[in-house]
PDB file of C-alpha atoms in Angstrom:
ATOM      1  CA  MET A   1     -62.982  72.897   5.353  1.00 43.00           C
ATOM      2  CA  GLN A   2     -60.720  71.610   8.094  1.00 42.00           C
ATOM      3  CA  ALA A   3     -59.778  68.626   5.876  1.00 43.00           C
ATOM      4  CA  MET A   4     -58.888  70.913   3.002  1.00 44.00           C
ATOM      5  CA  SER A   5     -56.730  73.063   5.285  1.00 45.00           C
ATOM      6  CA  ARG A   6     -54.864  69.962   6.492  1.00 45.00           C
ATOM      7  CA  MET A   7     -54.188  68.890   2.867  1.00 45.00           C
ATOM      8  CA  THR A   8     -52.735  72.309   2.033  1.00 46.00           C
ATOM      9  CA  ASP A   9     -50.529  72.323   5.162  1.00 49.00           C
ATOM     10  CA  LEU A  10     -49.007  68.879   4.362  1.00 46.00           C
ATOM     11  CA  PRO A  11     -46.817  69.916   1.365  1.00 50.00           C
ATOM     12  CA  SER A  12     -45.470  72.903   3.256  1.00 59.00           C
ATOM     13  CA  ALA A  13     -44.473  70.673   6.195  1.00 54.00           C
ATOM     14  CA  LEU A  14     -42.683  68.229   3.878  1.00 55.00           C
ATOM     15  CA  MET A  15     -40.809  71.062   2.208  1.00 66.00           C
ATOM     16  CA  LEU A  16     -39.724  72.421   5.587  1.00 61.00           C
ATOM     17  CA  ALA A  17     -38.398  68.987   6.625  1.00 57.00           C
ATOM     18  CA  ARG A  18     -36.391  68.671   3.406  1.00 66.00           C
ATOM     19  CA  GLN A  19     -34.835  72.110   3.936  1.00 66.00           C
ATOM     20  CA  LEU A  20     -33.838  71.280   7.511  1.00 59.00           C
ATOM     21  CA  ALA A  21     -32.240  67.971   6.441  1.00 59.00           C
ATOM     22  CA  GLN A  22     -30.283  69.682   3.659  1.00 65.00           C
ATOM     23  CA  ARG A  23     -29.105  72.384   6.076  1.00 62.00           C
ATOM     24  CA  ASP A  24     -27.901  69.736   8.582  1.00 58.00           C
ATOM     25  CA  ARG A  25     -26.010  67.956   5.804  1.00 64.00           C
ATOM     26  CA  HIS A  26     -24.192  71.144   4.789  1.00 59.00           C
ATOM     27  CA  LEU A  27     -23.402  71.897   8.425  1.00 56.00           C
ATOM     28  CA  GLY A  28     -21.882  68.413   8.964  1.00 56.00           C
ATOM     29  CA  SER A  29     -19.722  68.744   5.845  1.00 60.00           C
ATOM     30  CA  ALA A  30     -18.439  72.117   7.000  1.00 54.00           C
ATOM     31  CA  LEU A  31     -17.543  70.786  10.453  1.00 50.00           C
ATOM     32  CA  LEU A  32     -15.659  67.806   8.947  1.00 53.00           C
ATOM     33  CA  LEU A  33     -13.695  70.070   6.602  1.00 54.00           C
ATOM     34  CA  GLY A  34     -12.756  72.331   9.484  1.00 54.00           C
ATOM     35  CA  HIS A  35     -11.563  69.357  11.567  1.00 51.00           C
ATOM     36  CA  LYS A  36      -9.301  68.139   8.751  1.00 50.00           C
ATOM     37  CA  SER A  37      -7.824  71.604   8.155  1.00 52.00           C
ATOM     38  CA  GLU A  38      -7.159  71.939  11.889  1.00 53.00           C
ATOM     39  CA  HIS A  39      -5.084  68.695  12.050  1.00 51.00           C
ATOM     40  CA  ALA A  40      -3.372  69.095   8.682  1.00 52.00           C
ATOM     41  CA  PRO A  41      -0.268  70.988  10.028  1.00 55.00           C
ATOM     42  CA  ALA A  42       0.301  68.330  12.712  1.00 57.00           C
ATOM     43  CA  GLU A  43       0.099  65.544  10.138  1.00 55.00           C
ATOM     44  CA  ARG A  44       2.567  67.339   7.849  1.00 58.00           C
ATOM     45  CA  HIS A  45       4.971  67.839  10.777  1.00 58.00           C
ATOM     46  CA  ARG A  46       4.782  64.131  11.748  1.00 61.00           C
ATOM     47  CA  LEU A  47       5.414  63.080   8.133  1.00 51.00           C
ATOM     48  CA  GLN A  48       8.511  65.298   7.919  1.00 59.00           C
ATOM     49  CA  GLU A  49       9.900  63.826  11.158  1.00 60.00           C
ATOM     50  CA  SER A  50       9.447  60.247   9.885  1.00 54.00           C
ATOM     51  CA  ARG A  51      11.229  61.085   6.627  1.00 52.00           C
ATOM     52  CA  ALA A  52      14.092  62.674   8.508  1.00 51.00           C
ATOM     53  CA  SER A  53      14.487  59.674  10.824  1.00 51.00           C
ATOM     54  CA  SER A  54      14.578  57.280   7.858  1.00 48.00           C
ATOM     55  CA  SER A  55      17.532  59.192   6.347  1.00 46.00           C
ATOM     56  CA  GLU A  56      19.565  58.974   9.619  1.00 45.00           C
ATOM     57  CA  PRO A  57      22.322  56.302  10.110  1.00 46.00           C
ATOM     58  CA  THR A  58      21.190  52.814  11.106  1.00 44.00           C
ATOM     59  CA  THR A  59      20.685  52.352  14.847  1.00 44.00           C
ATOM     60  CA  GLU A  60      22.043  49.465  16.917  1.00 47.00           C
ATOM     61  CA  SER A  61      18.695  47.625  16.987  1.00 45.00           C
ATOM     62  CA  ALA A  62      18.418  47.893  13.227  1.00 42.00           C
ATOM     63  CA  VAL A  63      21.912  46.418  12.881  1.00 41.00           C
ATOM     64  CA  GLN A  64      20.944  43.471  15.076  1.00 49.00           C
ATOM     65  CA  VAL A  65      17.816  42.807  13.038  1.00 39.00           C
ATOM     66  CA  SER A  66      19.835  42.989   9.815  1.00 45.00           C
ATOM     67  CA  ALA A  67      22.371  40.507  11.199  1.00 47.00           C
ATOM     68  CA  GLN A  68      19.634  38.100  12.212  1.00 47.00           C
ATOM     69  CA  VAL A  69      18.054  38.290   8.786  1.00 39.00           C
ATOM     70  CA  SER A  70      21.385  37.705   7.035  1.00 45.00           C
ATOM     71  CA  SER A  71      22.031  34.615   9.191  1.00 47.00           C
ATOM     72  CA  LEU A  72      18.827  32.919   8.055  1.00 45.00           C
ATOM     73  CA  PRO A  73      19.287  30.043   5.548  1.00 46.00           C
ATOM     74  CA  TYR A  74      18.622  30.787   1.925  1.00 45.00           C
ATOM     75  CA  ILE A  75      15.350  29.321   0.669  1.00 42.00           C
ATOM     76  CA  PRO A  76      15.052  29.337  -3.123  1.00 43.00           C
ATOM     77  CA  ALA A  77      11.911  30.563  -4.729  1.00 43.00           C
ATOM     78  CA  LEU A  78       9.570  28.190  -6.491  1.00 39.00           C
ATOM     79  CA  SER A  79      10.708  29.423  -9.901  1.00 40.00           C
ATOM     80  CA  GLU A  80      14.380  28.820  -8.973  1.00 41.00           C
ATOM     81  CA  GLU A  81      13.594  25.321  -7.709  1.00 41.00           C
ATOM     82  CA  ARG A  82      11.808  24.519 -10.941  1.00 40.00           C
ATOM     83  CA  SER A  83      14.777  25.749 -12.978  1.00 37.00           C
ATOM     84  CA  VAL A  84      17.136  23.493 -10.979  1.00 32.00           C
ATOM     85  CA  GLN A  85      14.872  20.498 -11.509  1.00 38.00           C
ATOM     86  CA  GLU A  86      14.691  21.222 -15.211  1.00 38.00           C
ATOM     87  CA  GLU A  87      18.476  21.472 -15.408  1.00 37.00           C
ATOM     88  CA  PHE A  88      18.963  18.152 -13.548  1.00 32.00           C
ATOM     89  CA  PRO A  89      15.805  16.166 -14.311  1.00 37.00           C
ATOM     90  CA  HIS A  90      17.216  12.901 -12.898  1.00 35.00           C
ATOM     91  CA  ALA A  91      18.439  14.364  -9.619  1.00 36.00           C
ATOM     92  CA  ASP A  92      16.847  12.828  -6.513  1.00 37.00           C
ATOM     93  CA  THR A  93      15.546  15.692  -4.360  1.00 34.00           C
ATOM     94  CA  GLY A  94      14.161  13.368  -1.670  1.00 37.00           C
ATOM     95  CA  SER A  95      15.525  10.668   0.598  1.00 36.00           C
ATOM     96  CA  ASN A  96      13.608   7.730  -0.875  1.00 41.00           C
ATOM     97  CA  THR A  97      16.117   5.019  -0.048  1.00 45.00           C
ATOM     98  CA  THR A  98      14.988   1.495  -0.913  1.00 57.00           C
ATOM     99  CA  GLU A  99      15.209  -0.896   2.002  1.00 74.00           C
ATOM    100  CA  THR A 100      17.683  -3.668   1.186  1.00 85.00           C
ATOM    101  CA  ILE A 101      16.534  -7.255   1.709  1.00 88.00           C
ATOM    102  CA  PRO A 102      19.319  -9.318   3.310  1.00 89.00           C
ATOM    103  CA  SER A 103      20.399 -12.772   2.172  1.00 90.00           C
ATOM    104  CA  PRO A 104      20.407 -15.773   4.521  1.00 91.00           C
ATOM    105  CA  PRO A 105      23.698 -16.751   6.187  1.00 90.00           C
ATOM    106  CA  ILE A 106      26.031 -18.264   3.583  1.00 87.00           C
ATOM    107  CA  PRO A 107      27.206 -21.015   3.668  1.00 89.00           C
ATOM    108  CA  GLY A 108      25.237 -21.512   6.858  1.00 87.00           C
ATOM    109  CA  GLU A 109      25.130 -24.563   9.097  1.00 88.00           C
ATOM    110  CA  PRO A 110      25.157 -27.875   7.170  1.00 91.00           C
ATOM    111  CA  VAL A 111      21.836 -29.738   7.277  1.00 92.00           C
ATOM    112  CA  PRO A 112      21.123 -33.362   6.341  1.00 92.00           C
ATOM    113  CA  SER A 113      18.400 -32.830   3.708  1.00 91.00           C
ATOM    114  CA  ILE A 114      17.300 -30.374   1.075  1.00 91.00           C
ATOM    115  CA  ASN A 115      13.865 -30.089   2.681  1.00 91.00           C
ATOM    116  CA  ALA A 116      15.402 -29.050   5.991  1.00 92.00           C
ATOM    117  CA  LEU A 117      17.542 -26.432   4.248  1.00 93.00           C
ATOM    118  CA  PHE A 118      14.577 -25.135   2.254  1.00 93.00           C
ATOM    119  CA  ALA A 119      12.481 -24.806   5.425  1.00 91.00           C
ATOM    120  CA  GLU A 120      15.313 -22.923   7.130  1.00 92.00           C
ATOM    121  CA  VAL A 121      15.809 -20.476   4.260  1.00 94.00           C
ATOM    122  CA  ASN A 122      12.055 -20.068   3.834  1.00 91.00           C
ATOM    123  CA  THR A 123      11.689 -19.137   7.511  1.00 91.00           C
ATOM    124  CA  PHE A 124      14.399 -16.507   7.042  1.00 93.00           C
ATOM    125  CA  ALA A 125      12.639 -15.208   3.920  1.00 92.00           C
ATOM    126  CA  LYS A 126       9.298 -14.968   5.728  1.00 91.00           C
ATOM    127  CA  ALA A 127      10.875 -12.855   8.468  1.00 90.00           C
ATOM    128  CA  HIS A 128      12.443 -10.480   5.903  1.00 91.00           C
ATOM    129  CA  GLY A 129       9.540  -9.921   3.508  1.00 89.00           C
ATOM    130  CA  PHE A 130      10.146 -12.247   0.570  1.00 92.00           C
ATOM    131  CA  GLY A 131       9.522 -15.823  -0.543  1.00 91.00           C
ATOM    132  CA  ILE A 132      11.582 -18.485  -2.278  1.00 91.00           C
ATOM    133  CA  ILE A 133      10.951 -21.365  -4.648  1.00 90.00           C
ATOM    134  CA  LYS A 134      13.066 -24.423  -5.384  1.00 90.00           C
ATOM    135  CA  ALA A 135      14.132 -24.981  -8.995  1.00 86.00           C
ATOM    136  CA  ASN A 136      16.697 -26.581 -11.315  1.00 80.00           C
ATOM    137  CA  GLY A 137      17.569 -29.757  -9.461  1.00 77.00           C
ATOM    138  CA  VAL A 138      20.802 -31.466 -10.569  1.00 76.00           C
ATOM    139  CA  ILE A 139      21.333 -35.206 -10.199  1.00 73.00           C
ATOM    140  CA  ARG A 140      24.813 -36.437  -9.439  1.00 70.00           C
ATOM    141  CA  PRO A 141      25.652 -40.133  -9.221  1.00 68.00           C
ATOM    142  CA  GLY A 142      22.518 -41.631  -7.770  1.00 64.00           C
ATOM    143  CA  GLN A 143      20.939 -38.598  -6.042  1.00 70.00           C
ATOM    144  CA  ARG A 144      20.122 -34.955  -6.390  1.00 73.00           C
ATOM    145  CA  SER A 145      22.942 -32.856  -5.054  1.00 84.00           C
ATOM    146  CA  ARG A 146      22.169 -29.326  -6.247  1.00 87.00           C
ATOM    147  CA  TYR A 147      19.165 -26.986  -6.310  1.00 91.00           C
ATOM    148  CA  VAL A 148      18.603 -23.306  -6.912  1.00 93.00           C
ATOM    149  CA  PHE A 149      16.620 -21.244  -4.387  1.00 94.00           C
ATOM    150  CA  GLN A 150      15.308 -18.160  -6.126  1.00 91.00           C
ATOM    151  CA  CYS A 151      12.989 -15.308  -5.203  1.00 92.00           C
ATOM    152  CA  ASP A 152       9.338 -16.008  -5.985  1.00 88.00           C
ATOM    153  CA  ARG A 153       9.350 -12.714  -7.923  1.00 88.00           C
ATOM    154  CA  TYR A 154      12.244 -13.908 -10.074  1.00 88.00           C
ATOM    155  CA  GLY A 155      12.057 -13.303 -13.809  1.00 82.00           C
ATOM    156  CA  ILE A 156      10.147 -11.003 -16.112  1.00 80.00           C
ATOM    157  CA  GLN A 157       6.395 -11.070 -16.488  1.00 74.00           C
ATOM    158  CA  ARG A 158       5.293 -12.581 -19.779  1.00 73.00           C
ATOM    159  CA  PRO A 159       1.941 -12.147 -21.524  1.00 66.00           C
ATOM    160  CA  GLY A 160      -0.454 -15.026 -21.021  1.00 63.00           C
ATOM    161  CA  ARG A 161      -0.845 -17.546 -23.819  1.00 63.00           C
ATOM    162  CA  GLY A 162      -4.582 -17.979 -23.396  1.00 58.00           C
ATOM    163  CA  ALA A 163      -7.434 -15.515 -23.344  1.00 55.00           C
ATOM    164  CA  GLY A 164      -9.170 -16.840 -20.250  1.00 58.00           C
ATOM    165  CA  ILE A 165     -11.788 -14.953 -18.297  1.00 59.00           C
ATOM    166  CA  ARG A 166      -9.796 -15.044 -15.057  1.00 62.00           C
ATOM    167  CA  LYS A 167      -6.875 -12.659 -15.415  1.00 63.00           C
ATOM    168  CA  ARG A 168      -4.289 -13.379 -12.737  1.00 66.00           C
ATOM    169  CA  LYS A 169      -1.659 -10.798 -11.981  1.00 70.00           C
ATOM    170  CA  SER A 170       1.880 -12.121 -12.062  1.00 74.00           C
ATOM    171  CA  ARG A 171       4.124 -11.607  -9.043  1.00 75.00           C
ATOM    172  CA  LYS A 172       7.248 -11.415 -11.189  1.00 81.00           C
ATOM    173  CA  SER A 173       9.086  -8.121 -10.970  1.00 80.00           C
ATOM    174  CA  GLY A 174      12.309  -8.892 -12.814  1.00 86.00           C
ATOM    175  CA  CYS A 175      14.102  -9.802  -9.585  1.00 91.00           C
ATOM    176  CA  GLN A 176      17.387 -11.675 -10.152  1.00 90.00           C
ATOM    177  CA  TRP A 177      18.086 -12.869  -6.603  1.00 93.00           C
ATOM    178  CA  LYS A 178      18.975 -16.560  -6.269  1.00 92.00           C
ATOM    179  CA  ILE A 179      21.416 -18.794  -4.402  1.00 93.00           C
ATOM    180  CA  VAL A 180      22.748 -22.335  -4.792  1.00 93.00           C
ATOM    181  CA  ALA A 181      21.918 -25.161  -2.387  1.00 92.00           C
ATOM    182  CA  GLU A 182      24.271 -28.100  -2.786  1.00 91.00           C
ATOM    183  CA  ALA A 183      25.461 -31.246  -1.033  1.00 89.00           C
ATOM    184  CA  LEU A 184      29.200 -31.688  -1.555  1.00 85.00           C
ATOM    185  CA  PRO A 185      31.258 -34.770  -0.700  1.00 83.00           C
ATOM    186  CA  GLU A 186      33.761 -32.651   1.239  1.00 82.00           C
ATOM    187  CA  ASN A 187      30.905 -31.638   3.547  1.00 81.00           C
ATOM    188  CA  GLY A 188      29.841 -35.230   4.094  1.00 82.00           C
ATOM    189  CA  SER A 189      26.970 -34.736   1.601  1.00 85.00           C
ATOM    190  CA  GLN A 190      25.462 -32.165   3.964  1.00 90.00           C
ATOM    191  CA  TRP A 191      23.507 -29.317   2.378  1.00 92.00           C
ATOM    192  CA  THR A 192      24.894 -25.778   2.454  1.00 92.00           C
ATOM    193  CA  LEU A 193      24.432 -22.530   0.531  1.00 92.00           C
ATOM    194  CA  ARG A 194      26.636 -20.431  -1.719  1.00 92.00           C
ATOM    195  CA  HIS A 195      26.295 -17.321  -3.871  1.00 93.00           C
ATOM    196  CA  PHE A 196      26.320 -17.243  -7.652  1.00 93.00           C
ATOM    197  CA  PRO A 197      29.518 -15.704  -9.059  1.00 92.00           C
ATOM    198  CA  ASN A 198      27.552 -12.973 -10.846  1.00 92.00           C
ATOM    199  CA  THR A 199      26.764 -10.212  -8.351  1.00 90.00           C
ATOM    200  CA  LYS A 200      23.469  -9.351 -10.069  1.00 90.00           C
ATOM    201  CA  HIS A 201      22.013 -12.392  -8.285  1.00 92.00           C
ATOM    202  CA  HIS A 202      23.000 -11.089  -4.841  1.00 92.00           C
ATOM    203  CA  GLN A 203      20.318  -8.392  -4.425  1.00 89.00           C
ATOM    204  CA  HIS A 204      16.546  -8.093  -4.798  1.00 91.00           C
ATOM    205  CA  ASN A 205      15.054  -5.357  -6.960  1.00 89.00           C
ATOM    206  CA  HIS A 206      11.969  -4.788  -4.797  1.00 88.00           C
ATOM    207  CA  LYS A 207      11.044  -3.783  -1.279  1.00 89.00           C
ATOM    208  CA  PRO A 208      10.192  -6.361   1.403  1.00 89.00           C
ATOM    209  CA  SER A 209       6.525  -7.318   1.556  1.00 87.00           C
ATOM    210  CA  ALA A 210       4.509  -5.883   4.423  1.00 87.00           C
ATOM    211  CA  ASP A 211       2.497  -9.102   4.806  1.00 85.00           C
ATOM    212  CA  ALA A 212       3.884 -12.626   4.487  1.00 87.00           C
ATOM    213  CA  ALA A 213       0.495 -13.748   3.140  1.00 85.00           C
ATOM    214  CA  ALA A 214       1.455 -12.081  -0.153  1.00 85.00           C
ATOM    215  CA  HIS A 215       3.685 -15.104  -0.856  1.00 89.00           C
ATOM    216  CA  PRO A 216       1.917 -18.440  -1.518  1.00 86.00           C
ATOM    217  CA  VAL A 217       4.965 -20.359  -0.310  1.00 87.00           C
ATOM    218  CA  HIS A 218       4.256 -19.126   3.225  1.00 89.00           C
ATOM    219  CA  ARG A 219       0.655 -20.358   2.983  1.00 88.00           C
ATOM    220  CA  ARG A 220       1.347 -23.938   1.975  1.00 87.00           C
ATOM    221  CA  LEU A 221      -0.715 -26.452   3.923  1.00 83.00           C
ATOM    222  CA  THR A 222       1.474 -28.400   6.346  1.00 86.00           C
ATOM    223  CA  SER A 223       0.557 -31.752   7.849  1.00 87.00           C
ATOM    224  CA  PRO A 224      -0.246 -30.369  11.347  1.00 88.00           C
ATOM    225  CA  VAL A 225      -2.449 -27.624   9.889  1.00 88.00           C
ATOM    226  CA  LYS A 226      -4.153 -30.121   7.602  1.00 88.00           C
ATOM    227  CA  ALA A 227      -4.944 -32.328  10.601  1.00 89.00           C
ATOM    228  CA  ILE A 228      -6.537 -29.399  12.456  1.00 88.00           C
ATOM    229  CA  VAL A 229      -8.614 -28.407   9.415  1.00 88.00           C
ATOM    230  CA  GLN A 230      -9.734 -32.002   8.969  1.00 86.00           C
ATOM    231  CA  SER A 231     -10.739 -32.504  12.598  1.00 85.00           C
ATOM    232  CA  SER A 232     -12.472 -29.116  12.840  1.00 86.00           C
ATOM    233  CA  SER A 233     -14.447 -29.687   9.639  1.00 82.00           C
ATOM    234  CA  ARG A 234     -16.288 -32.592  11.268  1.00 81.00           C
ATOM    235  CA  ARG A 235     -18.216 -30.133  13.404  1.00 81.00           C
ATOM    236  CA  VAL A 236     -21.656 -29.379  12.031  1.00 76.00           C
ATOM    237  CA  GLY A 237     -22.117 -25.847  10.701  1.00 79.00           C
ATOM    238  CA  ILE A 238     -18.549 -24.683  11.269  1.00 83.00           C
ATOM    239  CA  ARG A 239     -17.331 -22.099   8.765  1.00 85.00           C
ATOM    240  CA  ALA A 240     -13.965 -21.600   7.124  1.00 82.00           C
ATOM    241  CA  ARG A 241     -13.531 -18.363   9.098  1.00 83.00           C
ATOM    242  CA  ASP A 242     -13.990 -20.253  12.374  1.00 86.00           C
ATOM    243  CA  ILE A 243     -11.497 -22.927  11.323  1.00 88.00           C
ATOM    244  CA  GLY A 244      -9.031 -20.169  10.449  1.00 87.00           C
ATOM    245  CA  GLY A 245      -9.314 -18.862  14.004  1.00 88.00           C
ATOM    246  CA  ILE A 246      -8.623 -22.341  15.394  1.00 90.00           C
ATOM    247  CA  VAL A 247      -5.544 -22.662  13.176  1.00 89.00           C
ATOM    248  CA  ARG A 248      -4.220 -19.273  14.345  1.00 88.00           C
ATOM    249  CA  ASP A 249      -4.721 -20.305  17.972  1.00 89.00           C
ATOM    250  CA  HIS A 250      -2.496 -23.359  17.433  1.00 90.00           C
ATOM    251  CA  PHE A 251      -0.035 -21.645  15.057  1.00 88.00           C
ATOM    252  CA  PRO A 252       0.182 -17.901  15.845  1.00 87.00           C
ATOM    253  CA  ASP A 253       2.775 -17.331  13.103  1.00 84.00           C
ATOM    254  CA  SER A 254       0.548 -18.752  10.355  1.00 85.00           C
ATOM    255  CA  VAL A 255      -0.708 -16.417   7.621  1.00 86.00           C
ATOM    256  CA  TYR A 256      -3.455 -18.541   6.054  1.00 86.00           C
ATOM    257  CA  THR A 257      -6.336 -16.643   4.483  1.00 87.00           C
ATOM    258  CA  GLN A 258      -9.989 -17.625   4.567  1.00 86.00           C
ATOM    259  CA  ARG A 259      -9.708 -18.768   0.949  1.00 89.00           C
ATOM    260  CA  ASP A 260      -6.783 -21.036   1.910  1.00 88.00           C
ATOM    261  CA  ILE A 261      -8.900 -22.738   4.584  1.00 88.00           C
ATOM    262  CA  TYR A 262     -11.816 -23.103   2.174  1.00 88.00           C
ATOM    263  CA  ASN A 263      -9.561 -24.691  -0.458  1.00 88.00           C
ATOM    264  CA  ALA A 264      -8.014 -26.976   2.161  1.00 86.00           C
ATOM    265  CA  ARG A 265     -11.443 -28.255   3.196  1.00 86.00           C
ATOM    266  CA  ALA A 266     -12.379 -28.902  -0.435  1.00 85.00           C
ATOM    267  CA  ARG A 267      -9.090 -30.720  -1.037  1.00 85.00           C
ATOM    268  CA  ILE A 268      -9.580 -32.912   2.026  1.00 84.00           C
ATOM    269  CA  ASN A 269     -13.123 -33.765   0.939  1.00 81.00           C
ATOM    270  CA  ARG A 270     -11.908 -34.744  -2.523  1.00 81.00           C
ATOM    271  CA  GLU A 271      -9.281 -37.001  -0.978  1.00 80.00           C
ATOM    272  CA  HIS A 272     -11.975 -38.748   1.047  1.00 77.00           C
ATOM    273  CA  LEU A 273     -14.072 -39.170  -2.097  1.00 77.00           C
ATOM    274  CA  GLY A 274     -11.243 -40.537  -4.205  1.00 77.00           C
ATOM    275  CA  GLY A 275     -10.596 -37.275  -6.016  1.00 73.00           C
ATOM    276  CA  TYR A 276     -14.235 -36.744  -7.005  1.00 76.00           C
ATOM    277  CA  CYS A 277     -16.487 -33.875  -6.057  1.00 74.00           C
ATOM    278  CA  SER A 278     -19.525 -34.727  -3.916  1.00 75.00           C
ATOM    279  CA  THR A 279     -21.932 -35.054  -6.869  1.00 77.00           C
ATOM    280  CA  ALA A 280     -19.534 -37.150  -8.953  1.00 78.00           C
ATOM    281  CA  ALA A 281     -18.828 -39.374  -5.950  1.00 78.00           C
ATOM    282  CA  LEU A 282     -22.572 -39.932  -5.452  1.00 80.00           C
ATOM    283  CA  ILE A 283     -23.067 -40.911  -9.105  1.00 81.00           C
ATOM    284  CA  LYS A 284     -20.086 -43.265  -8.860  1.00 80.00           C
ATOM    285  CA  LEU A 285     -21.613 -44.837  -5.775  1.00 82.00           C
ATOM    286  CA  PHE A 286     -24.898 -45.392  -7.630  1.00 82.00           C
ATOM    287  CA  ASP A 287     -22.996 -46.992 -10.483  1.00 83.00           C
ATOM    288  CA  ASP A 288     -21.005 -49.244  -8.157  1.00 83.00           C
ATOM    289  CA  LYS A 289     -24.148 -50.329  -6.291  1.00 82.00           C
ATOM    290  CA  GLU A 290     -26.129 -50.600  -9.554  1.00 82.00           C
ATOM    291  CA  ILE A 291     -28.763 -48.224  -8.209  1.00 84.00           C
ATOM    292  CA  PRO A 292     -30.948 -46.771 -10.991  1.00 85.00           C
ATOM    293  CA  TYR A 293     -31.062 -42.985 -11.243  1.00 81.00           C
ATOM    294  CA  VAL A 294     -31.951 -40.223 -13.689  1.00 81.00           C
ATOM    295  CA  ALA A 295     -29.529 -37.325 -14.164  1.00 79.00           C
ATOM    296  CA  GLU A 296     -30.444 -34.005 -15.759  1.00 79.00           C
ATOM    297  CA  TRP A 297     -27.697 -31.923 -17.316  1.00 77.00           C
ATOM    298  CA  ALA A 298     -27.703 -28.246 -18.272  1.00 80.00           C
ATOM    299  CA  GLU A 299     -28.460 -27.555 -21.929  1.00 78.00           C
ATOM    300  CA  ASP A 300     -25.820 -24.837 -22.308  1.00 79.00           C
ATOM    301  CA  GLU A 301     -23.230 -26.759 -20.227  1.00 75.00           C
ATOM    302  CA  PRO A 302     -23.461 -30.518 -20.844  1.00 69.00           C
ATOM    303  CA  ASP A 303     -21.003 -31.239 -18.020  1.00 70.00           C
ATOM    304  CA  ARG A 304     -23.029 -29.388 -15.358  1.00 73.00           C
ATOM    305  CA  LEU A 305     -25.513 -31.495 -13.395  1.00 74.00           C
ATOM    306  CA  VAL A 306     -28.759 -29.718 -12.516  1.00 73.00           C
ATOM    307  CA  GLY A 307     -30.844 -32.616 -11.206  1.00 74.00           C
ATOM    308  CA  LEU A 308     -30.490 -36.166  -9.905  1.00 74.00           C
ATOM    309  CA  VAL A 309     -33.425 -38.499  -9.144  1.00 70.00           C
TER     310      VAL A 309
END
């Protein structure tokens, strides 16, 4: 019986709790409404004062702020900037000025040979981010007395004639810079420089190179460098990278790459072997000594040796 009485009391307790919660909710809403109505006159009064102050004449501080704003520079909107660019599509909005590459001193100091003059101009070119090549030699009674030094990016790139696998990118950029090197009788047959009459040959059309190694003329193997590569290659197990470090220690201004050192070693070896590679030189030695041997050649490449017994 007690359990039944508890079951009957439970719904009445829940109903009482719901009524109390609803009464508290109504009471809170009434208090909030009363608070808003109490502060409404003050809010209306403050709003009227702000409207009245905004209609009064401008104060001194407001004048100062207005003057400061009017003194600011005008910055066009993005849409205005676009309209200006569309009206003048070729106008340069930036300061991208191309660095001008200077020419060597002309006529310069007379030198006794063309090689000495070429080395002098090439040193100048290396220091100023370009390279030169020697072309168009002219022979006057008995000897060459005129050459043209031109930028190694001279001329327009032409499509290759062959369809080889190795596609090499041309360095030509349409540059027209070139100068004349000549040995005149009035200079005692000493070599000097002069400009071409046409001014289009006085300026380069490209920026100076950031690295002199970009120009093969600055990586040509000289006799002193060749001697160091040759002597260093006699060491057992030495690599091209190590030889490159030795070359840089002796010639800090050199710009030889690892591939240049590797090619120099191969060229020196071929010179020692009479122009043959190591395998061809060995076969030639067998032939000269009449030593019998059996050579096996690749089936797909008849010129490639795969075995020698």
